[in-house]
N, C-alpha and C. Protein backbone atom coordinates (compact mmCIF):
# COMPACT_ATOMS: atom_id res chain seq x y z
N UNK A 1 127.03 118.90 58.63
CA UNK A 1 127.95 119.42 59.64
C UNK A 1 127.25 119.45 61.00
N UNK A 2 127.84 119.06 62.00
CA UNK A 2 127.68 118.63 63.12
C UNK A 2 127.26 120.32 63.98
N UNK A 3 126.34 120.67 64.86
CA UNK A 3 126.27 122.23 65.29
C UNK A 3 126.92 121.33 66.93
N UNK A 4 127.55 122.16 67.43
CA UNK A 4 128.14 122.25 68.85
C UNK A 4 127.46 122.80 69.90
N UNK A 5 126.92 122.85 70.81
CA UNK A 5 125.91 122.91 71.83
C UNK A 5 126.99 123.38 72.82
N UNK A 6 126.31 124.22 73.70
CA UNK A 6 126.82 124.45 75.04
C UNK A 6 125.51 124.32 75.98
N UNK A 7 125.09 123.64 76.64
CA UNK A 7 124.43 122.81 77.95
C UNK A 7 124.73 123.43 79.05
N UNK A 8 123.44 123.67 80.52
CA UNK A 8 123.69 123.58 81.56
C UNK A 8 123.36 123.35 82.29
N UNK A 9 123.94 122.77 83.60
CA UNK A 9 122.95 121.65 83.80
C UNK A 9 122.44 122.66 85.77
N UNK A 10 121.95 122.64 86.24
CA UNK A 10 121.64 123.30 87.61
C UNK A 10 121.01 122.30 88.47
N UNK A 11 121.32 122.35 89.97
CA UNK A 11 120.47 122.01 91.15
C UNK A 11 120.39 122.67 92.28
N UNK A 12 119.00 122.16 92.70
CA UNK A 12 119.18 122.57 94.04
C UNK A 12 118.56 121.18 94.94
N UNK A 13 118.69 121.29 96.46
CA UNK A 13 118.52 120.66 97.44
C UNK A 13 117.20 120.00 97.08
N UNK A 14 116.21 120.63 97.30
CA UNK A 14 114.91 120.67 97.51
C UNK A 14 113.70 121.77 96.59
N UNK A 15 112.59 121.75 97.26
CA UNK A 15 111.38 122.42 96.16
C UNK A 15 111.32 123.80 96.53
N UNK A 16 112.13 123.93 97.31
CA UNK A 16 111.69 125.33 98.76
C UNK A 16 112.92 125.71 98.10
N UNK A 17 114.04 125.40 97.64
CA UNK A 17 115.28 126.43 97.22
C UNK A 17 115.13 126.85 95.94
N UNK A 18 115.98 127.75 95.97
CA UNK A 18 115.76 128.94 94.81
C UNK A 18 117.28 128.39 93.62
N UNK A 19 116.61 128.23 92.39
CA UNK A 19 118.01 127.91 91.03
C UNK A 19 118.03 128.98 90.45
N UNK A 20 117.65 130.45 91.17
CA UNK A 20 117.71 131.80 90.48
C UNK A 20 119.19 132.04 89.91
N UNK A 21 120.03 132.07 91.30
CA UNK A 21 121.69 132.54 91.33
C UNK A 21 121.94 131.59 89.87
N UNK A 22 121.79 130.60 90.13
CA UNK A 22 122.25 129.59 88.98
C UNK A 22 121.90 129.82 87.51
N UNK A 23 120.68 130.24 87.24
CA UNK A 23 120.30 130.29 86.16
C UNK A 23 120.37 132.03 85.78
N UNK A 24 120.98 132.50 86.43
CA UNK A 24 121.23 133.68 86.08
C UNK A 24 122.95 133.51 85.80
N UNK A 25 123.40 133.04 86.50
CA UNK A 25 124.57 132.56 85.68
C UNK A 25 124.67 132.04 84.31
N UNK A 26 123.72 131.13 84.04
CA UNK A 26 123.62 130.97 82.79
C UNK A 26 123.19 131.67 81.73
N UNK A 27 122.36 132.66 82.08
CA UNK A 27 121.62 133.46 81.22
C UNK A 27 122.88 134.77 81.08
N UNK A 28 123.92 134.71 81.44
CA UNK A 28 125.09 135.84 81.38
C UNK A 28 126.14 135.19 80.49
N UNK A 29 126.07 133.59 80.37
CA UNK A 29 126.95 132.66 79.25
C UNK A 29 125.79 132.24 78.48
N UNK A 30 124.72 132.94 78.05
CA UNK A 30 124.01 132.86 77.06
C UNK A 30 123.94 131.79 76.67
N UNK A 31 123.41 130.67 77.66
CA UNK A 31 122.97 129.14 77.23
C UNK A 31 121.73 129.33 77.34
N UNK A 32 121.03 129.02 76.14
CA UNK A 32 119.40 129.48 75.85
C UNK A 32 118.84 128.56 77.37
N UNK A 33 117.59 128.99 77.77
CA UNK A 33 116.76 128.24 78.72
C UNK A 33 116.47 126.72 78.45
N UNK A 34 115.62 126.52 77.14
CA UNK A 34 116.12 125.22 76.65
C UNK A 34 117.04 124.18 76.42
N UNK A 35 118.21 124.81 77.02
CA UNK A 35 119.54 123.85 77.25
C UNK A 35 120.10 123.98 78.28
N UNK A 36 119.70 124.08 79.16
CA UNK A 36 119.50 124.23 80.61
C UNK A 36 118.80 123.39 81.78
N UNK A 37 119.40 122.32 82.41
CA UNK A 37 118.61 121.39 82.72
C UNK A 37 118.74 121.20 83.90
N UNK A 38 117.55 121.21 85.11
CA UNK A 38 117.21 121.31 86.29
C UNK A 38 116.71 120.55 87.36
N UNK A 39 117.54 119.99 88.05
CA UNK A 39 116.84 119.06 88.96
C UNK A 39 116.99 119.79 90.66
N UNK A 40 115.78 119.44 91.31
CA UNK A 40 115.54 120.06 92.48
C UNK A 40 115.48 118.53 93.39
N UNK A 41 116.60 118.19 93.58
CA UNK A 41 116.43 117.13 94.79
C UNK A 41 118.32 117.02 95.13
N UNK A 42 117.90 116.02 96.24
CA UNK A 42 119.85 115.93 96.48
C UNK A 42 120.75 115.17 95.30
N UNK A 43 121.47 115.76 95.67
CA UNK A 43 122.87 115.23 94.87
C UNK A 43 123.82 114.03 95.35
N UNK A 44 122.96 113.59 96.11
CA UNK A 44 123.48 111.95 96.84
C UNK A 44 123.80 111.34 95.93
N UNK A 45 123.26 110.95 94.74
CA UNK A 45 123.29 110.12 93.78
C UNK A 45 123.07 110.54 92.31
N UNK A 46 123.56 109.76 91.32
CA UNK A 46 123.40 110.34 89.92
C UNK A 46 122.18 110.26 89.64
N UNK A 47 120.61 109.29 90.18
CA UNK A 47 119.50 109.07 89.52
C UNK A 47 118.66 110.55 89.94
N UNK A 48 119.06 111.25 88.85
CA UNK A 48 117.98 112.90 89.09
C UNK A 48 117.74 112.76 87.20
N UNK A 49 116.15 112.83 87.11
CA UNK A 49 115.93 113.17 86.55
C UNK A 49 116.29 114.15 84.95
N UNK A 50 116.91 115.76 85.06
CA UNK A 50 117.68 116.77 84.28
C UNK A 50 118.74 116.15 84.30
N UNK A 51 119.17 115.24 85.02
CA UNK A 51 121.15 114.72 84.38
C UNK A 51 120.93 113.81 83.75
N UNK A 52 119.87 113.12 83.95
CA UNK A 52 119.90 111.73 82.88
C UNK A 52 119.59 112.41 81.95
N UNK A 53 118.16 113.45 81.27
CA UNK A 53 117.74 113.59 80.39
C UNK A 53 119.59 114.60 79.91
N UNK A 54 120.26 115.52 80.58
CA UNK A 54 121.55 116.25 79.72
C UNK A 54 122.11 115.23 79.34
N UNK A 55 122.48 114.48 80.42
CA UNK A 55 123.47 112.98 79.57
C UNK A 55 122.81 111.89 78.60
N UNK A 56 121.47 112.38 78.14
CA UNK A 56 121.39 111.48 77.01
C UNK A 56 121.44 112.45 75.99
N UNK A 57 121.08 113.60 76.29
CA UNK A 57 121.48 114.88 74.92
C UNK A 57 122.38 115.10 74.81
N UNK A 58 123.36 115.33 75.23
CA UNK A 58 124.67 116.15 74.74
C UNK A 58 125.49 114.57 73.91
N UNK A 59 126.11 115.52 72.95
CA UNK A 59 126.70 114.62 71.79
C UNK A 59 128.22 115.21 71.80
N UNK A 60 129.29 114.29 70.99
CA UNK A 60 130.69 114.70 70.47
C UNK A 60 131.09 116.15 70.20
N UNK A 61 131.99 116.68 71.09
CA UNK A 61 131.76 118.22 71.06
C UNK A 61 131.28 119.25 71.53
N UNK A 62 130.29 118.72 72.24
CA UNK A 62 129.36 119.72 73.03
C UNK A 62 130.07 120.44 74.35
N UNK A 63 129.21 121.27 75.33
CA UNK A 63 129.75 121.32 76.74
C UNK A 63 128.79 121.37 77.75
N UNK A 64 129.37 120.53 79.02
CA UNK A 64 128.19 120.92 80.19
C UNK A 64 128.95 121.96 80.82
N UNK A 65 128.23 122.92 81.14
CA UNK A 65 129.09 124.05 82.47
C UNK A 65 127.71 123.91 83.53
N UNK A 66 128.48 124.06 84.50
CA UNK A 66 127.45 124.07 85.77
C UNK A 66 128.51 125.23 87.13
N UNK A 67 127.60 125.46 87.81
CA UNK A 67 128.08 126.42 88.59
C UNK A 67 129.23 126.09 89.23
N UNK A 68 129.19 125.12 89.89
CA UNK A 68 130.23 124.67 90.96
C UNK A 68 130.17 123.07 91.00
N UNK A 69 130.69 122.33 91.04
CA UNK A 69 131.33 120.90 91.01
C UNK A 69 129.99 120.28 92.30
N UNK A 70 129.64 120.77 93.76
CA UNK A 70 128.72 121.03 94.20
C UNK A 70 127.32 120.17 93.74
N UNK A 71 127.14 121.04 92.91
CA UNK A 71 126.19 121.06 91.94
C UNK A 71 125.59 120.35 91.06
N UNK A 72 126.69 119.80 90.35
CA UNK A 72 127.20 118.30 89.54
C UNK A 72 126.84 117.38 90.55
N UNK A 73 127.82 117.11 91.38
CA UNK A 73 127.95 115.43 91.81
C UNK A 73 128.52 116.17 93.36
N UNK A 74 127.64 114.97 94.10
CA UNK A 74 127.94 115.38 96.24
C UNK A 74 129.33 114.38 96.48
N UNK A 75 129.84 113.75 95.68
CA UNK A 75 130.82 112.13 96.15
C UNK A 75 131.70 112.44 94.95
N UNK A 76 133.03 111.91 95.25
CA UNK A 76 134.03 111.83 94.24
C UNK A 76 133.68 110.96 93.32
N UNK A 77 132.98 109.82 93.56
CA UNK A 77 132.92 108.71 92.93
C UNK A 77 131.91 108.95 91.87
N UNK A 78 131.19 109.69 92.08
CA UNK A 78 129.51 110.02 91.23
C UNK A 78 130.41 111.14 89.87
N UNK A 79 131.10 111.84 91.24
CA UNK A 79 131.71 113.09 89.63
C UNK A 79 132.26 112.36 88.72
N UNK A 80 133.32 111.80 89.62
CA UNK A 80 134.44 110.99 88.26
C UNK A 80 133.98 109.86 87.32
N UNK A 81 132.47 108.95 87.53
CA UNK A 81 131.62 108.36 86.66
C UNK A 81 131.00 109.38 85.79
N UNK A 82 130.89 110.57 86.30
CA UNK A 82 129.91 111.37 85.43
C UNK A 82 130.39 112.17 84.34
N UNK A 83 131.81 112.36 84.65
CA UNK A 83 133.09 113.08 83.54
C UNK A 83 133.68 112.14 83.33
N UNK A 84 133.38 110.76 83.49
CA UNK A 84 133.99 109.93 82.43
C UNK A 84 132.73 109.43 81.17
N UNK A 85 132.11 109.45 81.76
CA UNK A 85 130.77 108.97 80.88
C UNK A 85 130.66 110.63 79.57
N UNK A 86 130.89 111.73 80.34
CA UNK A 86 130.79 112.59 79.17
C UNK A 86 132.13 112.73 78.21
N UNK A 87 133.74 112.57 79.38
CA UNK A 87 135.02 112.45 78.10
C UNK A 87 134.35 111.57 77.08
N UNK A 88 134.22 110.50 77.42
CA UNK A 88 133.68 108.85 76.99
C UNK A 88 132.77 109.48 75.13
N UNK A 89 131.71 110.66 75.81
CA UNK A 89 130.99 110.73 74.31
C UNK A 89 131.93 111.87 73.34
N UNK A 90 133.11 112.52 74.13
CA UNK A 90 133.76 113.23 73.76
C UNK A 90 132.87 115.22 73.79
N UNK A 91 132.33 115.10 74.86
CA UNK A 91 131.87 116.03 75.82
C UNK A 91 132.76 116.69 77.03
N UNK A 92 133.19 118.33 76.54
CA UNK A 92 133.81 119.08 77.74
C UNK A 92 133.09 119.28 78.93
N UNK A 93 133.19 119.26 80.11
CA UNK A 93 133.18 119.71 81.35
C UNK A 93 133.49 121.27 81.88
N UNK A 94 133.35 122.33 82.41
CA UNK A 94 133.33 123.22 82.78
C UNK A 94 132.55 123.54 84.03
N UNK A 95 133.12 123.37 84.91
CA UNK A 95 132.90 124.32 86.25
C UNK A 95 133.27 125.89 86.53
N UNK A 96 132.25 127.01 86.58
CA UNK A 96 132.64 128.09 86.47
C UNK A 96 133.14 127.96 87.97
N UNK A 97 132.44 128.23 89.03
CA UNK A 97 133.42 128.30 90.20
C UNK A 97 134.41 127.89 90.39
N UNK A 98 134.90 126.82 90.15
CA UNK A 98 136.07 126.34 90.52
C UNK A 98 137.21 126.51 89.03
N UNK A 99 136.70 126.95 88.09
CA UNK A 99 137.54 127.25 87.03
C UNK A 99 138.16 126.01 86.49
N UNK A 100 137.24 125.31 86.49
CA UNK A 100 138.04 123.98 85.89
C UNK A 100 137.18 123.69 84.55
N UNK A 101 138.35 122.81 83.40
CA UNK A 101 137.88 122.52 82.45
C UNK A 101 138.68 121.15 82.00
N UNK A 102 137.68 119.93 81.36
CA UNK A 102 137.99 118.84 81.35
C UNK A 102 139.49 118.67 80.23
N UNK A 103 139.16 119.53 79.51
CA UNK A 103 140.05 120.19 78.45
C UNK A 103 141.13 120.02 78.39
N UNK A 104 141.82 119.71 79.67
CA UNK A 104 143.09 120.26 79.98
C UNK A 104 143.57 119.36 81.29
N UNK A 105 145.11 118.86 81.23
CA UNK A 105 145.63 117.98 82.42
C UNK A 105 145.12 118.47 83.72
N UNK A 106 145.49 120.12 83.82
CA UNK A 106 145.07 120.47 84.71
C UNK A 106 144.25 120.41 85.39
N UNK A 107 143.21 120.88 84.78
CA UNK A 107 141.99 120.70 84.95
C UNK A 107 141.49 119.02 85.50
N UNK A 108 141.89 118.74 84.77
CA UNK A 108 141.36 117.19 84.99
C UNK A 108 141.71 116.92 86.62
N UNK A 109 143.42 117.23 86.45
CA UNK A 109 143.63 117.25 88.63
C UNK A 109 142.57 117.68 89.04
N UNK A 110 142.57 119.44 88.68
CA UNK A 110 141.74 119.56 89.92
C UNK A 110 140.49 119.51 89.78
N UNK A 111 139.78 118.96 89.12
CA UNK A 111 138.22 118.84 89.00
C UNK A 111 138.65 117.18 89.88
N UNK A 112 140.02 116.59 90.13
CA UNK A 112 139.62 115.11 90.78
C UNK A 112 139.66 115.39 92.67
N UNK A 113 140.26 116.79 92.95
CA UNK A 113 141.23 117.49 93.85
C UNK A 113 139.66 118.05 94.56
N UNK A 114 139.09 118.80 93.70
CA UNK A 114 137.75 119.43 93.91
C UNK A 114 136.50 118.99 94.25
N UNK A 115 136.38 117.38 93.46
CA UNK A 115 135.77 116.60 93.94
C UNK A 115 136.02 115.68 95.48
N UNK A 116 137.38 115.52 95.92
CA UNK A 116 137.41 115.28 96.81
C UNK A 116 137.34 115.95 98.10
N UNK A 117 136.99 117.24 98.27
CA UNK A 117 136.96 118.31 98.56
C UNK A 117 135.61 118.36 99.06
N UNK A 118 135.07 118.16 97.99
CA UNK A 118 133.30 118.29 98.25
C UNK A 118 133.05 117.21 99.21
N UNK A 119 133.55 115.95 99.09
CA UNK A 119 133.20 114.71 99.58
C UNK A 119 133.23 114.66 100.63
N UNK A 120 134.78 115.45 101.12
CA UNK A 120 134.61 116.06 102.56
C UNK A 120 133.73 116.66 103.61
N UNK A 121 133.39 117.46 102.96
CA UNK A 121 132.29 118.48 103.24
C UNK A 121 131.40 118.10 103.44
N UNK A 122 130.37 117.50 102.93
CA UNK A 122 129.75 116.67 102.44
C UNK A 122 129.95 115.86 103.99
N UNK A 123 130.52 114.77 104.14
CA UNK A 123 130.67 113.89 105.48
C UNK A 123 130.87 114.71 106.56
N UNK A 124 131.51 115.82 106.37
CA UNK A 124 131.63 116.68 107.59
C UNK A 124 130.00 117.17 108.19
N UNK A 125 129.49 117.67 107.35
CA UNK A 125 127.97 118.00 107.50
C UNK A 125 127.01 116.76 107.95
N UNK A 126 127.47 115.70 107.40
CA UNK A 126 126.36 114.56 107.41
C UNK A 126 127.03 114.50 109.07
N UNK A 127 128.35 114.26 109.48
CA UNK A 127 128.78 113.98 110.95
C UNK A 127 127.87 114.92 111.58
N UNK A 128 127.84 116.39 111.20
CA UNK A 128 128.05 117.40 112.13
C UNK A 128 125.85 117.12 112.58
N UNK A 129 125.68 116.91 111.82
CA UNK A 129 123.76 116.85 111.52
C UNK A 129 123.68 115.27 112.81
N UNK A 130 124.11 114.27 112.58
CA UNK A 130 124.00 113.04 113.31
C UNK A 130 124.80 113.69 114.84
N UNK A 131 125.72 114.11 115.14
CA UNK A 131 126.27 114.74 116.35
C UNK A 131 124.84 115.82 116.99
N UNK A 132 124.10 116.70 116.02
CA UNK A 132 123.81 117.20 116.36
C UNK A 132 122.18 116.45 117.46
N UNK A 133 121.77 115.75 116.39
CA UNK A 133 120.38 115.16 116.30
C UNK A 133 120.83 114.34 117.52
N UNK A 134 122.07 113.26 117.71
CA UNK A 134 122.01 112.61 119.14
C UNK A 134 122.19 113.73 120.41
N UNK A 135 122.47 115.08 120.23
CA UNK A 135 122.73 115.78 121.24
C UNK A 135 121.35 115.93 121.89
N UNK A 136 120.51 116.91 120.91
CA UNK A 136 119.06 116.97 120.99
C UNK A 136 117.96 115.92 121.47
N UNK A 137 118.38 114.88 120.95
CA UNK A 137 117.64 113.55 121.47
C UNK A 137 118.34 113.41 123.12
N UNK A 138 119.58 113.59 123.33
CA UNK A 138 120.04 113.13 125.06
C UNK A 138 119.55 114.03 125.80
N UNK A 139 118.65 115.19 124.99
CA UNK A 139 118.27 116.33 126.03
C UNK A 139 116.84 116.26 125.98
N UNK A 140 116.64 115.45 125.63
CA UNK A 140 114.69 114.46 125.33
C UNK A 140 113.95 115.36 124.26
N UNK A 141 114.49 116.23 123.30
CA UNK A 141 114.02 116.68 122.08
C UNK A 141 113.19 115.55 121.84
N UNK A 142 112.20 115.38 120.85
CA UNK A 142 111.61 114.84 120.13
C UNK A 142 111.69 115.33 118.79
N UNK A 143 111.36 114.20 117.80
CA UNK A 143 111.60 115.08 116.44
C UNK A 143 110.07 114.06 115.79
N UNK A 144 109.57 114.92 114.87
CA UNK A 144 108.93 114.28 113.86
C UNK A 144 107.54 115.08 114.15
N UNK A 145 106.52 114.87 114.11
CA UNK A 145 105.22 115.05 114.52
C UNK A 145 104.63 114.38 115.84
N UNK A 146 103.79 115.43 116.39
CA UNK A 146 103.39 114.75 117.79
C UNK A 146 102.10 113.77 117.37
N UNK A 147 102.35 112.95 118.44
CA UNK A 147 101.30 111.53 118.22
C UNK A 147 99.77 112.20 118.20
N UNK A 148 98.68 112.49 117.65
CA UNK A 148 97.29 113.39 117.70
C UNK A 148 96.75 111.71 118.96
N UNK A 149 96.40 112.57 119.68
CA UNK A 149 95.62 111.40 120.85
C UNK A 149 94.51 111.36 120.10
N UNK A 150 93.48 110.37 120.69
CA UNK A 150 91.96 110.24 120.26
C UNK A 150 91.44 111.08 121.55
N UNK A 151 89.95 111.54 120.40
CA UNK A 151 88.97 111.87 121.62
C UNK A 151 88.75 110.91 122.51
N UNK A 152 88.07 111.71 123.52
CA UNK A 152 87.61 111.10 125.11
C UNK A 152 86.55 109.92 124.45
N UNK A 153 85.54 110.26 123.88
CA UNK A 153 84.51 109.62 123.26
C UNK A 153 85.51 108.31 121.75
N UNK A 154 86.10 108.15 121.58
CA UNK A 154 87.09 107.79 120.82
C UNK A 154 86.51 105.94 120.95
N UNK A 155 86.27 105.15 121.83
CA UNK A 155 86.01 104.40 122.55
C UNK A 155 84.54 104.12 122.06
N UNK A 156 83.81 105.11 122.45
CA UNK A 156 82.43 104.67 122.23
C UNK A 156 82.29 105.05 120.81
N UNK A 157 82.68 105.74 120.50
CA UNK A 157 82.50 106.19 118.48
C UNK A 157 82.79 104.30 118.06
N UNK A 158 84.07 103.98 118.12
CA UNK A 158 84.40 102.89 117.70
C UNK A 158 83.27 102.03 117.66
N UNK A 159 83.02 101.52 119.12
CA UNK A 159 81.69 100.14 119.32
C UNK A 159 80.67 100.80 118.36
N UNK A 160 80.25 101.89 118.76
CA UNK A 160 78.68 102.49 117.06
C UNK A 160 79.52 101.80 116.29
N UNK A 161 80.32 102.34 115.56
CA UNK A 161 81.04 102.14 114.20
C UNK A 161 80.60 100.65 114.02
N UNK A 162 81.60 99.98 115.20
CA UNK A 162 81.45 98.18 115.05
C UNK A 162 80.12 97.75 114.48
N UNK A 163 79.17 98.56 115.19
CA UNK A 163 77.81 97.76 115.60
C UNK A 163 77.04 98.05 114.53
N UNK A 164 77.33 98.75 113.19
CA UNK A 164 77.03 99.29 112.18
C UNK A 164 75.71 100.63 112.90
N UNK A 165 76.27 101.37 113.77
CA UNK A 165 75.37 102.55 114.18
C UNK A 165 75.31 103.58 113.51
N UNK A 166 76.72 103.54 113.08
CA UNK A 166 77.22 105.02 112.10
C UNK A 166 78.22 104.37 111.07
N UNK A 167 78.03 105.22 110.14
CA UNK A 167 78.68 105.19 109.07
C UNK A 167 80.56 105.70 109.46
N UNK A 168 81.69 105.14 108.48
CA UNK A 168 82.67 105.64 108.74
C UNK A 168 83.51 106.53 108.52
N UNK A 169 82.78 107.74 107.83
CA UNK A 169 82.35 108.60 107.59
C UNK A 169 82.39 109.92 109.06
N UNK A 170 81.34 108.86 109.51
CA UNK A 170 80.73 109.91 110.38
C UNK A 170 81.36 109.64 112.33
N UNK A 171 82.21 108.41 111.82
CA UNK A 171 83.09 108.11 112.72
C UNK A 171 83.63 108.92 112.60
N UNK A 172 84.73 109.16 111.70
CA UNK A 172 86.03 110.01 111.59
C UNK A 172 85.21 111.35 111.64
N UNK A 173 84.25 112.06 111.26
CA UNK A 173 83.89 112.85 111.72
C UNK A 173 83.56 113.50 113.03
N UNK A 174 83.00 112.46 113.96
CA UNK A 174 82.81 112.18 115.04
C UNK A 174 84.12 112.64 115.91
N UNK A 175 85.21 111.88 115.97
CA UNK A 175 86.56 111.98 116.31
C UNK A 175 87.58 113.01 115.94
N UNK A 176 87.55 113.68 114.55
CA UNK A 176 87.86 114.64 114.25
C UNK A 176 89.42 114.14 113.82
N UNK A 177 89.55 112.68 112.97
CA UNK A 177 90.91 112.30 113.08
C UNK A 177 90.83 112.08 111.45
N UNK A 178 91.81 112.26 110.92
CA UNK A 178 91.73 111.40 109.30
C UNK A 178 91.64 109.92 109.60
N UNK A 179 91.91 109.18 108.22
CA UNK A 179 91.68 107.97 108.34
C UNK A 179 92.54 106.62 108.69
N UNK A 180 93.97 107.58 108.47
CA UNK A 180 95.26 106.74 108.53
C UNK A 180 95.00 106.78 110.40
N UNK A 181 94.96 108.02 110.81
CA UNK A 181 95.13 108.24 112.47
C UNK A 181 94.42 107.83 112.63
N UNK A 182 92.86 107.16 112.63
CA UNK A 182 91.60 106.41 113.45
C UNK A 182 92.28 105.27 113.76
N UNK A 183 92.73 104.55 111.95
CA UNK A 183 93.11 103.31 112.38
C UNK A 183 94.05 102.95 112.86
N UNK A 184 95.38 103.96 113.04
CA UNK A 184 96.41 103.69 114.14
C UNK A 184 96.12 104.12 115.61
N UNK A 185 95.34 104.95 116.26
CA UNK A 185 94.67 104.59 117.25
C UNK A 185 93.95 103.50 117.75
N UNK A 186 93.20 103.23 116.57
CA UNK A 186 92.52 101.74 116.75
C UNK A 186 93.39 100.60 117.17
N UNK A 187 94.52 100.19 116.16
CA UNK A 187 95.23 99.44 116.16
C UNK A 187 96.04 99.76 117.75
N UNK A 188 96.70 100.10 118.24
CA UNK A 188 96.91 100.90 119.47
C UNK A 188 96.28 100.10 120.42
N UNK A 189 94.80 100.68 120.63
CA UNK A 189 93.61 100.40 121.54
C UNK A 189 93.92 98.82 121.54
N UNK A 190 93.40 97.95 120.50
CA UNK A 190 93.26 96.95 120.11
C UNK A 190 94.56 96.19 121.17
N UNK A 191 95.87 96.31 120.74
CA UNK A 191 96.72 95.62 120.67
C UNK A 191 97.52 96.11 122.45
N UNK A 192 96.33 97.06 123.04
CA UNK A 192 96.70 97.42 124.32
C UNK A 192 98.21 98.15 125.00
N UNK A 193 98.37 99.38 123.81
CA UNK A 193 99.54 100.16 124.44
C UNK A 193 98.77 101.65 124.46
């Protein structure tokens, strides 16, 4: 006889966010920790790690619940591959936030209603982030890390270096630069900008 599983699956953004809220949700629908599966990166796409490994575990009968649809899949297109691939093994769906369950016609709307919803959102944010970043840039923001200049002596360290005077080692010591930054200064110098 076949045992029935209940699965859950959690994410978050990044390494810096917290899957507390989430997994305390789960731990209140008493899905052991071990069936509980966690990926910490975006939801752009289905290739995360914890969804491949839930979608190769869960079998005929089972259920995924996850917090919010969110959570699952960022694009209509990713959800509705991803609840068809689980109807497909004969695997329920459950979104507690949004109260949806694959279970049911209903459900099925609005988990398609919900997903498009997100998708929105989703592009609204990605607009609102690109609006924002060209605003900042027309007001001469800079973004990224500032360029580390070379020392004054930067110049003469190099020719030693060339001339086998010093070790390179004691170049980058000398300069006070790692090794990636010597040689993009170098390259720089070299190529006269």
């Amino acid at each position: 006889m076949k045992v029935i599983s209940i699965y859950g699956y959690c994410r978050v953004s990044t390494a810096e966010q917290n899957e507390n809220r989430q997994l305390d949700l789960m731990a209140t629908l008493k899905i052991p920790r071990k069936q509980i599966f966690l990926d910490k990166q975006s939801g752009k796409n289905t290739a995360r790690p914890g969804l491949q490994k839930l979608l190769a575990t869960v079998k005929r009968g089972d259920t995924v619940i996850v917090e919010s649809v969110s959570r699952f899949a960022r694009n209509t297109r990713d959800l509705l591959a991803l609840i068809d691939r689980l109807t497909t093994k004969g695997v329920e769906f459950v979104s507690q936030k949004e109260k949806i369950d694959t279970t049911t016609p209903t459900g099925q709307f609005i988990l398609t209603v919900f997903g498009a919803v997100s998708e929105l959102e989703r592009c609204h944010i990605l607009q609102r982030q690109a609006e924002g970043i060209a605003s900042a840039k027309a007001r001469g923001v800079k973004f990224g890390r500032p360029i580390k200049k070379p020392p004054e002596n930067f110049a003469q360290v190099v020719r030693e270096w060339e001339r086998g005077k010093m070790t390179f080692g004691e170049a980058l010591s000398q300069t006070g630069l790692k090794q990636a930054t010597f040689y993009n200064r170098l390259r720089e110098i070299r190529s006269g900008k």
